[in-house]
């Protein structure tokens, strides 16, 4: 057990990654549905945490992450859609997060919060909403392991993909290159499905969060996951 109570730090999966969001899973069968997605090839899951204040919805918190951590060795990406994220960085790290993503809009001291996430042994991610310019990240691109470009306004699954957000995927990558940095992986989240994902891949995204199109579409989790993978692999 490392000094911050985390059992091990998992390497972030590389390349084109479909990341099922458990927001859309059946919580009465969460472990089984995650296992079904893993059997189809999933190795990265997003855990959407909502506080009913930063976003107009409540979702899940520490107990669900702790339970999930105990039954999977997959990469767990905690997306904090909460105000005052600095209050919960250590608890989520100790509960088993491998990556903690905070919102640029919700962090009063973004530079400090991102450094704290890494100090806790987690990868550090920063998210920007559809109304937030990529340029707001210019001072922190050197301190993040992932940038999340939201393709919906946060708070709910099952929303329509906002394709107008995609130029920001390309912009973030170019900003990093212009600053002499290796571009961090860019993740898209919200309304991602086999129709919208290819355009996100073409814009430079490599991590695709999929909730409804993975856990709720009628073909079933395995077939849904395979269709999502096929839709982005043409850009490998
Ligand atoms: C929005 C959530 C959703 C979720 C995925 O706050 O972050 O984007 O992860 O939802 P779907 O894939 O169902 O649009």
Coordinates of C-alpha atoms and ligand atoms in Angstrom, one line a residue:
X1 CA 0.0 0.0 0.0
X2 CA 1.6 3.3 -1.0
X3 CA 1.8 6.2 1.5
X4 CA -1.4 7.8 0.3
X5 CA -3.4 4.6 0.9
X6 CA -3.6 3.7 -2.8
X7 CA -2.7 0.0 -3.5
X8 CA -1.1 0.6 -6.9
X9 CA -1.0 3.1 -9.7
X10 CA -2.2 1.6 -13.0
X11 CA -0.8 2.8 -16.2
X12 CA -3.1 5.0 -18.3
X13 CA -4.2 2.9 -21.3
X14 CA -2.7 4.3 -24.5
X15 CA -4.0 4.8 -28.1
X16 CA -7.6 4.9 -29.1
X17 CA -9.7 4.1 -26.0
X18 CA -13.4 3.6 -25.6
X19 CA -14.2 4.5 -22.0
X20 CA -17.6 3.3 -20.8
X21 CA -19.3 5.8 -18.4
X22 CA -21.0 3.9 -15.6
X23 CA -23.4 6.8 -15.3
X24 CA -25.5 4.9 -17.7
X25 CA -25.1 1.5 -16.1
X26 CA -27.7 -0.4 -14.1
X27 CA -26.5 0.1 -10.5
X28 CA -28.4 -3.0 -9.3
X29 CA -25.9 -4.9 -11.6
X30 CA -22.9 -2.6 -11.7
X31 CA -20.2 -5.2 -11.2
X32 CA -21.7 -7.5 -13.7
X33 CA -22.2 -4.8 -16.3
X34 CA -18.6 -3.6 -15.9
X35 CA -17.4 -7.2 -16.2
X36 CA -19.5 -7.6 -19.4
X37 CA -17.8 -4.5 -20.9
X38 CA -14.4 -5.8 -19.8
X39 CA -15.1 -9.1 -21.6
X40 CA -15.8 -7.1 -24.7
X41 CA -12.4 -5.3 -24.3
X42 CA -13.0 -2.3 -22.0
X43 CA -10.1 -1.4 -19.8
X44 CA -11.0 2.2 -18.8
X45 CA -14.2 3.3 -17.1
X46 CA -15.4 6.8 -16.3
X47 CA -17.1 7.4 -12.9
X48 CA -19.2 10.5 -13.1
X49 CA -19.5 12.3 -9.8
X50 CA -22.2 15.0 -9.6
X51 CA -23.0 17.2 -6.6
X52 CA -26.3 18.7 -7.5
X53 CA -24.7 22.2 -7.2
X54 CA -22.0 22.5 -9.9
X55 CA -24.4 20.5 -12.1
X56 CA -28.2 20.2 -11.7
X57 CA -28.0 16.5 -10.9
X58 CA -26.8 14.1 -8.2
X59 CA -25.1 10.8 -9.2
X60 CA -22.6 8.7 -7.3
X61 CA -19.8 9.1 -4.8
X62 CA -17.1 7.5 -2.8
X63 CA -18.9 4.2 -1.7
X64 CA -19.6 3.3 -5.4
X65 CA -16.0 3.9 -6.4
X66 CA -14.7 1.9 -3.4
X67 CA -17.0 -1.0 -4.3
X68 CA -16.0 -0.9 -8.0
X69 CA -12.3 -0.7 -7.1
X70 CA -12.6 -3.9 -5.2
X71 CA -13.9 -5.9 -8.2
X72 CA -12.0 -4.5 -11.1
X73 CA -8.4 -3.8 -12.1
X74 CA -9.5 -1.6 -15.0
X75 CA -8.4 2.1 -15.2
X76 CA -10.9 4.1 -13.2
X77 CA -11.3 7.7 -14.4
X78 CA -13.2 9.9 -11.9
X79 CA -14.8 12.9 -13.5
X80 CA -15.6 15.4 -10.7
X81 CA -18.5 17.5 -11.8
X82 CA -18.6 19.2 -8.4
X83 CA -17.9 22.6 -6.8
X84 CA -14.8 22.8 -4.5
X85 CA -13.2 19.8 -6.0
X86 CA -10.1 20.4 -3.8
X87 CA -12.2 19.1 -0.9
X88 CA -12.5 15.6 -2.5
X89 CA -9.2 14.9 -4.2
X90 CA -7.7 12.9 -1.4
X91 CA -10.8 10.9 -0.6
X92 CA -11.3 9.9 -4.3
X93 CA -7.6 9.0 -4.6
X94 CA -7.8 6.8 -1.5
X95 CA -11.0 5.3 -2.8
X96 CA -9.2 4.0 -5.8
X97 CA -9.2 6.6 -8.6
X98 CA -6.5 6.2 -11.2
X99 CA -7.3 9.5 -12.9
X100 CA -9.1 12.5 -11.4
X101 CA -10.5 15.1 -13.7
X102 CA -11.7 18.4 -12.4
X103 CA -13.4 21.2 -14.2
X104 CA -11.5 24.3 -15.1
X105 CA -14.6 26.3 -14.3
X106 CA -15.0 24.8 -10.8
X107 CA -11.4 25.1 -9.6
X108 CA -10.4 28.3 -7.8
X109 CA -6.8 27.3 -7.8
X110 CA -6.5 25.0 -10.9
X111 CA -2.6 24.9 -10.9
X112 CA -2.6 23.9 -7.3
X113 CA -5.4 21.4 -7.6
X114 CA -3.8 19.6 -10.6
X115 CA -0.5 19.3 -8.7
X116 CA -2.3 17.9 -5.7
X117 CA -3.9 15.2 -7.8
X118 CA -0.5 14.1 -9.0
X119 CA 0.9 14.3 -5.4
X120 CA -1.8 11.8 -4.4
X121 CA -0.5 9.3 -7.0
X122 CA -3.3 9.9 -9.6
X123 CA -3.1 11.1 -13.2
X124 CA -4.5 14.7 -13.4
X125 CA -7.2 15.7 -15.9
X126 CA -8.8 19.0 -16.6
X127 CA -12.2 19.4 -18.2
X128 CA -13.7 22.3 -20.1
X129 CA -17.4 22.8 -20.9
X130 CA -18.8 23.7 -24.3
X131 CA -18.9 27.4 -23.4
X132 CA -15.3 27.4 -22.1
X133 CA -12.4 28.4 -24.5
X134 CA -9.5 26.0 -24.9
X135 CA -7.2 29.0 -24.2
X136 CA -8.2 28.9 -20.5
X137 CA -5.9 25.9 -20.3
X138 CA -2.8 27.6 -21.6
X139 CA -1.1 27.9 -18.2
X140 CA -1.7 24.3 -17.1
X141 CA -1.1 22.1 -20.2
X142 CA 2.3 21.2 -18.8
X143 CA 0.7 19.8 -15.6
X144 CA -2.1 17.6 -17.0
X145 CA -2.1 14.0 -18.1
X146 CA -5.5 14.4 -20.0
X147 CA -7.8 17.1 -21.3
X148 CA -11.5 16.4 -21.3
X149 CA -13.4 18.5 -23.9
X150 CA -17.1 18.1 -23.0
X151 CA -19.3 17.5 -25.9
X152 CA -22.5 18.1 -23.8
X153 CA -23.2 20.5 -21.0
X154 CA -22.5 18.4 -17.9
X155 CA -25.1 16.9 -15.7
X156 CA -26.9 14.2 -17.6
X157 CA -26.3 11.3 -19.9
X158 CA -28.2 10.7 -23.1
X159 CA -27.8 14.2 -24.4
X160 CA -27.1 15.3 -28.0
X161 CA -23.4 15.5 -29.1
X162 CA -22.3 19.2 -29.5
X163 CA -20.1 19.0 -32.6
X164 CA -19.2 22.7 -32.3
X165 CA -16.9 21.6 -29.4
X166 CA -14.7 19.6 -31.7
X167 CA -12.4 22.4 -32.9
X168 CA -11.3 22.7 -29.3
X169 CA -9.9 19.2 -29.4
X170 CA -7.6 20.2 -32.2
X171 CA -6.9 23.6 -30.5
X172 CA -5.8 22.0 -27.2
X173 CA -3.3 19.7 -29.1
X174 CA -1.9 22.6 -31.1
X175 CA -1.5 24.7 -28.0
X176 CA 0.6 22.0 -26.4
X177 CA 2.7 21.6 -29.5
X178 CA 3.2 25.4 -29.8
X179 CA 4.3 25.4 -26.2
X180 CA 6.9 22.7 -26.9
X181 CA 4.9 20.1 -24.9
X182 CA 3.9 16.6 -25.9
X183 CA 0.1 16.9 -26.4
X184 CA -1.8 15.1 -23.6
X185 CA -4.5 12.7 -24.6
X186 CA -7.8 14.5 -25.4
X187 CA -11.0 12.9 -24.2
X188 CA -14.5 13.7 -25.4
X189 CA -17.6 13.0 -23.2
X190 CA -21.2 13.4 -23.9
X191 CA -23.4 12.1 -26.8
X192 CA -20.5 9.9 -28.1
X193 CA -21.7 7.0 -30.3
X194 CA -20.5 5.3 -33.5
X195 CA -21.9 8.2 -35.5
X196 CA -20.3 11.1 -33.6
X197 CA -17.1 9.4 -32.5
X198 CA -15.3 9.4 -35.9
X199 CA -15.5 13.2 -36.2
X200 CA -14.0 13.5 -32.7
X201 CA -11.2 11.1 -33.7
X202 CA -10.6 13.1 -36.8
X203 CA -10.3 16.2 -34.6
X204 CA -7.6 14.5 -32.5
X205 CA -9.5 12.9 -29.6
X206 CA -8.1 9.5 -28.5
X207 CA -10.4 8.7 -25.5
X208 CA -14.1 8.4 -26.0
X209 CA -16.4 8.4 -23.1
X210 CA -19.6 6.5 -23.9
X211 CA -22.5 6.0 -21.4
X212 CA -25.8 5.5 -23.1
X213 CA -24.3 4.1 -26.4
X214 CA -22.4 1.5 -24.4
X215 CA -24.7 0.5 -21.5
X216 CA -28.2 1.3 -22.8
X217 CA -28.5 0.7 -26.5
X218 CA -30.6 -2.4 -27.4
X219 CA -27.8 -4.4 -29.0
X220 CA -26.3 -5.1 -25.6
X221 CA -23.0 -4.0 -23.9
X222 CA -20.6 -6.3 -25.9
X223 CA -22.0 -5.4 -29.3
X224 CA -22.3 -1.7 -28.4
X225 CA -18.7 -1.6 -27.2
X226 CA -17.5 -3.4 -30.4
X227 CA -19.4 -0.9 -32.6
X228 CA -17.8 2.0 -30.7
X229 CA -14.4 0.6 -31.1
X230 CA -14.9 -0.1 -34.8
X231 CA -16.1 3.5 -35.3
X232 CA -12.8 5.0 -34.2
X233 CA -10.2 2.4 -35.2
X234 CA -10.2 3.7 -38.8
X235 CA -8.2 6.7 -37.4
X236 CA -5.5 4.5 -35.9
Ligands
LIG1 C1 -22.4 14.5 -18.5 C2 -21.9 13.1 -18.4 C3 -22.2 12.2 -19.6 C4 -21.8 10.8 -19.5 C5 -21.9 10.1 -20.8 O1 -22.3 15.2 -17.4 O2 -20.5 13.2 -18.2 O3 -21.6 12.8 -20.7 O4 -20.5 10.7 -19.0 O5 -23.2 10.3 -21.2 P1 -23.8 9.7 -22.6 O6 -22.7 8.9 -23.3 O7 -25.0 8.9 -22.3 O8 -24.1 11.0 -23.4

